[in-house]
XYZ file of C-alpha atoms in Angstrom:
338
model
C 43.745 -136.620 -86.617
C 40.486 -135.201 -85.161
C 37.315 -134.645 -87.392
C 35.306 -131.276 -87.018
C 31.683 -132.422 -86.677
C 28.746 -129.705 -86.417
C 26.827 -130.304 -83.249
C 23.625 -130.115 -85.069
C 24.061 -133.407 -87.063
C 22.606 -135.797 -84.563
C 19.215 -134.095 -85.498
C 17.573 -136.189 -88.467
C 15.991 -132.790 -89.467
C 19.085 -130.967 -89.917
C 20.009 -130.117 -93.362
C 23.246 -131.436 -94.815
C 26.141 -129.514 -94.183
C 29.763 -129.292 -95.757
C 32.951 -129.731 -94.173
C 33.877 -126.561 -94.357
C 34.302 -124.413 -91.284
C 31.781 -121.792 -90.328
C 32.881 -118.438 -89.266
C 30.476 -116.814 -87.143
C 30.318 -112.998 -87.017
C 29.095 -111.026 -83.871
C 27.722 -107.797 -83.227
C 31.179 -106.752 -82.167
C 32.538 -107.279 -85.801
C 30.022 -105.543 -88.167
C 30.774 -105.500 -91.715
C 33.276 -102.576 -92.877
C 31.118 -99.642 -93.937
C 27.713 -101.137 -92.964
C 25.446 -98.953 -90.684
C 24.718 -100.185 -87.242
C 21.157 -101.594 -87.035
C 19.114 -99.526 -84.821
C 17.885 -100.827 -81.379
C 14.430 -101.341 -80.435
C 14.951 -98.366 -78.095
C 16.093 -96.112 -80.863
C 13.372 -97.060 -82.791
C 10.935 -95.957 -80.143
C 12.899 -92.547 -79.876
C 12.220 -92.088 -83.357
C 8.956 -92.862 -83.079
C 8.262 -90.198 -80.480
C 10.132 -87.604 -82.028
C 8.361 -87.848 -85.216
C 4.858 -88.866 -84.681
C 2.141 -89.436 -87.244
C 0.366 -86.130 -87.923
C -3.083 -86.642 -86.387
C -5.935 -86.017 -88.944
C -7.754 -82.427 -88.420
C -10.663 -82.471 -86.056
C -14.046 -81.894 -87.968
C -15.237 -78.585 -88.274
C -18.578 -77.718 -87.441
C -20.548 -76.718 -90.387
C -22.497 -73.535 -90.576
C -26.336 -73.974 -91.444
C -26.720 -72.337 -94.886
C -29.281 -69.264 -94.347
C -32.553 -70.046 -95.549
C -33.205 -68.055 -98.766
C -35.650 -65.307 -97.790
C -38.919 -65.614 -99.243
C -39.801 -63.243 -102.122
C -42.055 -60.049 -101.472
C -45.252 -60.056 -103.252
C -45.173 -56.992 -105.394
C -47.559 -54.500 -107.400
C -47.279 -51.085 -109.259
C -47.002 -49.241 -105.873
C -44.508 -51.597 -103.878
C -42.091 -51.677 -106.868
C -41.465 -47.894 -106.153
C -40.327 -48.741 -102.726
C -36.381 -47.932 -101.950
C -34.191 -50.504 -100.314
C -34.331 -48.591 -97.289
C -38.041 -48.412 -97.261
C -38.199 -52.451 -97.588
C -35.668 -52.620 -94.848
C -38.070 -50.646 -92.295
C -41.108 -52.496 -93.728
C -39.639 -55.984 -92.845
C -38.948 -54.716 -89.360
C -42.209 -53.140 -89.062
C -44.143 -56.060 -90.290
C -42.526 -58.333 -87.584
C -44.100 -56.355 -84.987
C -47.758 -56.818 -86.330
C -48.742 -59.291 -83.306
C -47.167 -56.760 -80.994
C -49.010 -54.017 -82.313
C -52.347 -55.595 -82.364
C -51.827 -57.068 -78.890
C -51.102 -53.259 -77.839
C -53.930 -51.955 -79.675
C -56.435 -54.551 -78.492
C -55.143 -55.752 -74.972
C -58.589 -57.080 -74.145
C -58.470 -59.563 -77.002
C -56.505 -62.735 -75.946
C -56.357 -63.951 -79.694
C -55.508 -61.057 -81.426
C -52.052 -61.754 -81.826
C -53.187 -64.688 -84.368
C -56.122 -62.720 -85.959
C -55.761 -60.753 -89.017
C -57.611 -57.454 -89.027
C -59.085 -55.035 -91.651
C -57.583 -51.386 -92.181
C -59.220 -49.509 -95.298
C -60.249 -52.713 -96.631
C -56.877 -53.969 -96.583
C -56.202 -57.218 -94.632
C -52.997 -56.902 -91.797
C -51.946 -60.415 -90.987
C -49.970 -61.037 -87.945
C -49.272 -64.592 -88.959
C -46.579 -63.949 -91.568
C -48.521 -64.342 -94.437
C -47.395 -61.224 -96.964
C -49.495 -59.322 -99.430
C -48.613 -56.472 -101.616
C -51.604 -54.296 -100.087
C -50.579 -54.855 -96.810
C -46.982 -53.555 -97.573
C -48.740 -50.373 -99.136
C -50.732 -49.826 -96.011
C -47.939 -50.351 -93.654
C -45.598 -48.358 -95.775
C -47.859 -45.240 -95.325
C -47.202 -45.004 -91.344
C -43.757 -45.696 -92.134
C -43.422 -42.635 -94.420
C -45.462 -40.398 -92.210
C -42.861 -41.116 -89.288
C -39.700 -40.758 -91.830
C -39.063 -44.863 -91.665
C -38.683 -44.530 -87.683
C -40.372 -48.077 -86.903
C -40.676 -47.204 -83.256
C -42.575 -44.158 -83.955
C -44.698 -45.826 -87.097
C -45.673 -48.344 -84.516
C -46.948 -46.066 -82.001
C -48.861 -44.208 -84.915
C -50.447 -47.367 -86.146
C -51.258 -48.439 -82.358
C -53.043 -45.202 -81.775
C -54.865 -45.293 -85.064
C -56.174 -48.797 -84.267
C -57.294 -47.656 -80.574
C -59.057 -44.632 -82.148
C -60.899 -46.430 -84.702
C -62.025 -48.671 -81.979
C -63.083 -46.047 -79.865
C -64.883 -43.899 -82.480
C -66.475 -46.764 -83.469
C -66.101 -46.612 -87.235
C -68.102 -49.451 -88.168
C -71.365 -47.596 -86.509
C -70.315 -44.321 -88.062
C -70.493 -45.890 -91.769
C -73.901 -46.800 -91.032
C -75.122 -43.626 -89.712
C -77.323 -41.480 -92.048
C -76.897 -38.014 -92.303
C -79.363 -35.147 -93.399
C -78.818 -34.536 -97.249
C -80.240 -31.041 -96.811
C -77.421 -30.027 -94.659
C -74.553 -32.148 -95.678
C -75.690 -33.043 -99.344
C -73.923 -30.048 -101.133
C -70.810 -30.185 -98.606
C -68.950 -33.137 -99.705
C -68.559 -34.566 -103.406
C -66.281 -37.341 -104.652
C -66.252 -36.439 -108.352
C -64.121 -37.805 -111.396
C -60.242 -38.831 -111.278
C -57.055 -37.082 -111.821
C -54.819 -37.973 -114.858
C -53.371 -40.793 -112.721
C -56.672 -42.444 -111.615
C -56.767 -40.643 -108.222
C -60.345 -39.961 -106.856
C -60.972 -36.094 -106.609
C -62.596 -35.149 -103.572
C -64.519 -31.631 -103.084
C -65.348 -30.156 -99.823
C -67.402 -27.185 -100.278
C -67.780 -24.871 -96.943
C -69.863 -22.082 -98.809
C -73.203 -22.987 -98.053
C -75.259 -23.202 -94.601
C -72.182 -23.510 -92.265
C -74.239 -22.679 -89.035
C -76.045 -25.718 -89.927
C -72.996 -27.704 -90.909
C -71.038 -26.776 -87.800
C -73.891 -26.411 -85.160
C -72.970 -29.928 -83.923
C -69.362 -30.251 -84.112
C -69.578 -33.908 -83.314
C -71.927 -34.657 -85.925
C -69.998 -32.961 -88.101
C -66.586 -34.950 -87.528
C -68.652 -38.291 -87.870
C -69.865 -37.046 -91.193
C -66.402 -35.866 -92.159
C -64.828 -39.392 -91.003
C -67.484 -41.128 -92.851
C -66.848 -38.841 -96.173
C -63.159 -39.619 -95.799
C -63.547 -43.299 -95.444
C -65.915 -43.502 -98.432
C -63.033 -41.726 -100.439
C -60.395 -44.054 -99.139
C -62.433 -47.308 -100.081
C -62.027 -46.203 -103.781
C -58.391 -46.681 -103.519
C -57.341 -50.439 -104.499
C -53.668 -49.945 -102.954
C -52.321 -51.557 -106.106
C -52.087 -48.720 -108.233
C -53.799 -45.949 -106.600
C -53.220 -45.048 -102.936
C -53.741 -41.576 -102.613
C -56.656 -38.877 -103.405
C -56.793 -35.410 -104.640
C -58.628 -32.817 -102.519
C -60.244 -29.478 -103.639
C -61.849 -27.369 -100.808
C -63.990 -24.358 -102.131
C -64.262 -21.423 -99.812
C -66.464 -19.646 -102.084
C -68.982 -17.536 -100.008
C -67.205 -18.229 -96.733
C -66.632 -14.747 -94.990
C -64.731 -13.795 -91.623
C -68.310 -13.616 -89.807
C -69.189 -17.334 -90.835
C -66.035 -18.504 -89.036
C -67.367 -18.953 -85.771
C -66.223 -20.969 -82.740
C -67.910 -24.269 -83.669
C -66.541 -24.134 -87.027
C -62.760 -23.272 -85.908
C -63.364 -26.283 -83.352
C -64.408 -28.675 -86.112
C -61.709 -27.610 -88.653
C -59.265 -28.310 -85.847
C -60.240 -31.425 -84.598
C -60.829 -33.041 -88.351
C -57.135 -31.647 -89.120
C -55.853 -33.517 -86.051
C -57.672 -36.563 -86.844
C -56.585 -36.888 -90.343
C -53.311 -35.866 -89.679
C -52.874 -38.526 -86.917
C -54.685 -41.662 -88.148
C -54.836 -41.119 -92.058
C -51.133 -40.867 -93.164
C -50.085 -40.385 -96.699
C -53.440 -40.615 -98.170
C -53.655 -37.090 -99.789
C -51.647 -36.769 -102.959
C -52.382 -32.948 -103.104
C -54.695 -30.358 -101.913
C -56.151 -27.178 -103.366
C -57.616 -24.256 -101.700
C -59.893 -22.218 -104.202
C -62.045 -19.507 -104.117
C -60.435 -18.344 -100.912
C -61.057 -14.549 -100.195
C -57.790 -12.590 -99.982
C -58.548 -11.669 -96.358
C -59.118 -15.296 -95.301
C -55.858 -16.950 -96.587
C -54.566 -16.753 -92.681
C -56.638 -19.557 -92.483
C -54.128 -21.671 -94.209
C -51.326 -20.416 -91.873
C -53.632 -21.006 -88.904
C -53.565 -24.701 -89.241
C -49.593 -24.867 -90.338
C -48.526 -25.899 -87.160
C -50.967 -28.813 -87.042
C -49.380 -30.009 -90.217
C -46.231 -32.070 -91.357
C -43.659 -30.282 -93.622
C -44.608 -33.166 -95.982
C -48.203 -32.402 -95.977
C -47.695 -28.615 -96.250
C -45.768 -29.063 -99.384
C -48.952 -31.015 -100.946
C -50.968 -27.720 -100.396
C -51.510 -24.720 -102.740
C -54.050 -21.538 -102.136
C -55.548 -20.884 -105.360
C -57.253 -17.439 -106.654
C -61.160 -17.323 -107.442
C -62.849 -18.030 -110.692
C -62.552 -20.647 -113.395
C -59.635 -19.185 -115.317
C -57.424 -18.973 -112.383
C -58.394 -22.389 -110.675
C -58.637 -23.866 -114.108
C -54.647 -22.912 -114.669
C -53.906 -24.652 -111.138
C -56.092 -27.936 -111.482
C -55.997 -28.590 -115.128
C -52.468 -29.864 -115.267
C -53.424 -32.476 -112.897
C -57.178 -33.348 -113.750
C -58.561 -33.686 -117.454
C -60.882 -30.934 -118.551
C -63.441 -33.724 -118.944
C -63.125 -34.745 -115.457
C -63.076 -31.343 -113.944
C -66.442 -29.165 -113.607
C -66.915 -26.110 -115.464
C -66.969 -23.832 -112.466
C -63.347 -24.907 -111.764
C -62.117 -24.357 -115.376
C -62.905 -27.550 -116.777
C -65.460 -29.093 -119.412
C -67.522 -31.495 -116.908
C -71.049 -30.645 -115.552
C -71.229 -28.950 -112.415
C -72.299 -30.706 -109.377
């Protein structure tokens, strides 16, 4: 009888075994009903066909928009419309180029604030409500067209430079000639200065030197503008008195002076007029109003009224705008005449 001895029994580390025969199962005899184990190549194929999803690539993050700096406000800027604010912001950005165009000989002008009508225009982005009010005048005069408003402001700054405004403001004019021609007297019901131009005096003396008259008239206008604070008040009310002015007094000099003054104020003093009344105008001279119509914008014309003569007729037109205590008696009010 032959004994069956396992081949591993000669190893001292081999575990003890029983005398039962060992049945070896091969890959060719799988367990009934059991699934075949996947091979390495099969596993590799599965991995290729079903890869792990890759993490999404990081998306570039947009830099959040910086909050817009709030606009300084006053009583006048609070009346601006959204459309006006949009035009103003674009207009203000162009201040450095505007100043460079106006003063090409000044190399540092892009960084240097200037003063217009007592208000600082700052090209360095420093905002002020008063500056906004002044800039808006040029925009409104050009129907919010930024390009046209820019041209108007550049031309105004150039004109002030060539006209030598600072020198004109220091000039003294003969009070005997011009003392009765212009008066700034009282305020209207909203606080606007009331400016009187009286042309019924010695017109030949007044207009004998047209350029002298223009310098006086510009100085007078500047004095009126200096009364505006551009916080609550930014316009004047004007009264032009033609008492004593006849057809024969309208010589070539007076016509030329009136035409030049109208052109200057229309081109370089935009939106500073609230209303203008022509009083004591002889019926035969109402044509004067229409004579200058082509020189004025429709907006300016809408602010003008031709009034009859005498305190009753004049007062009827002016008292709705000017309190009786602020209006001279000869114009239908209760204040002393000047």
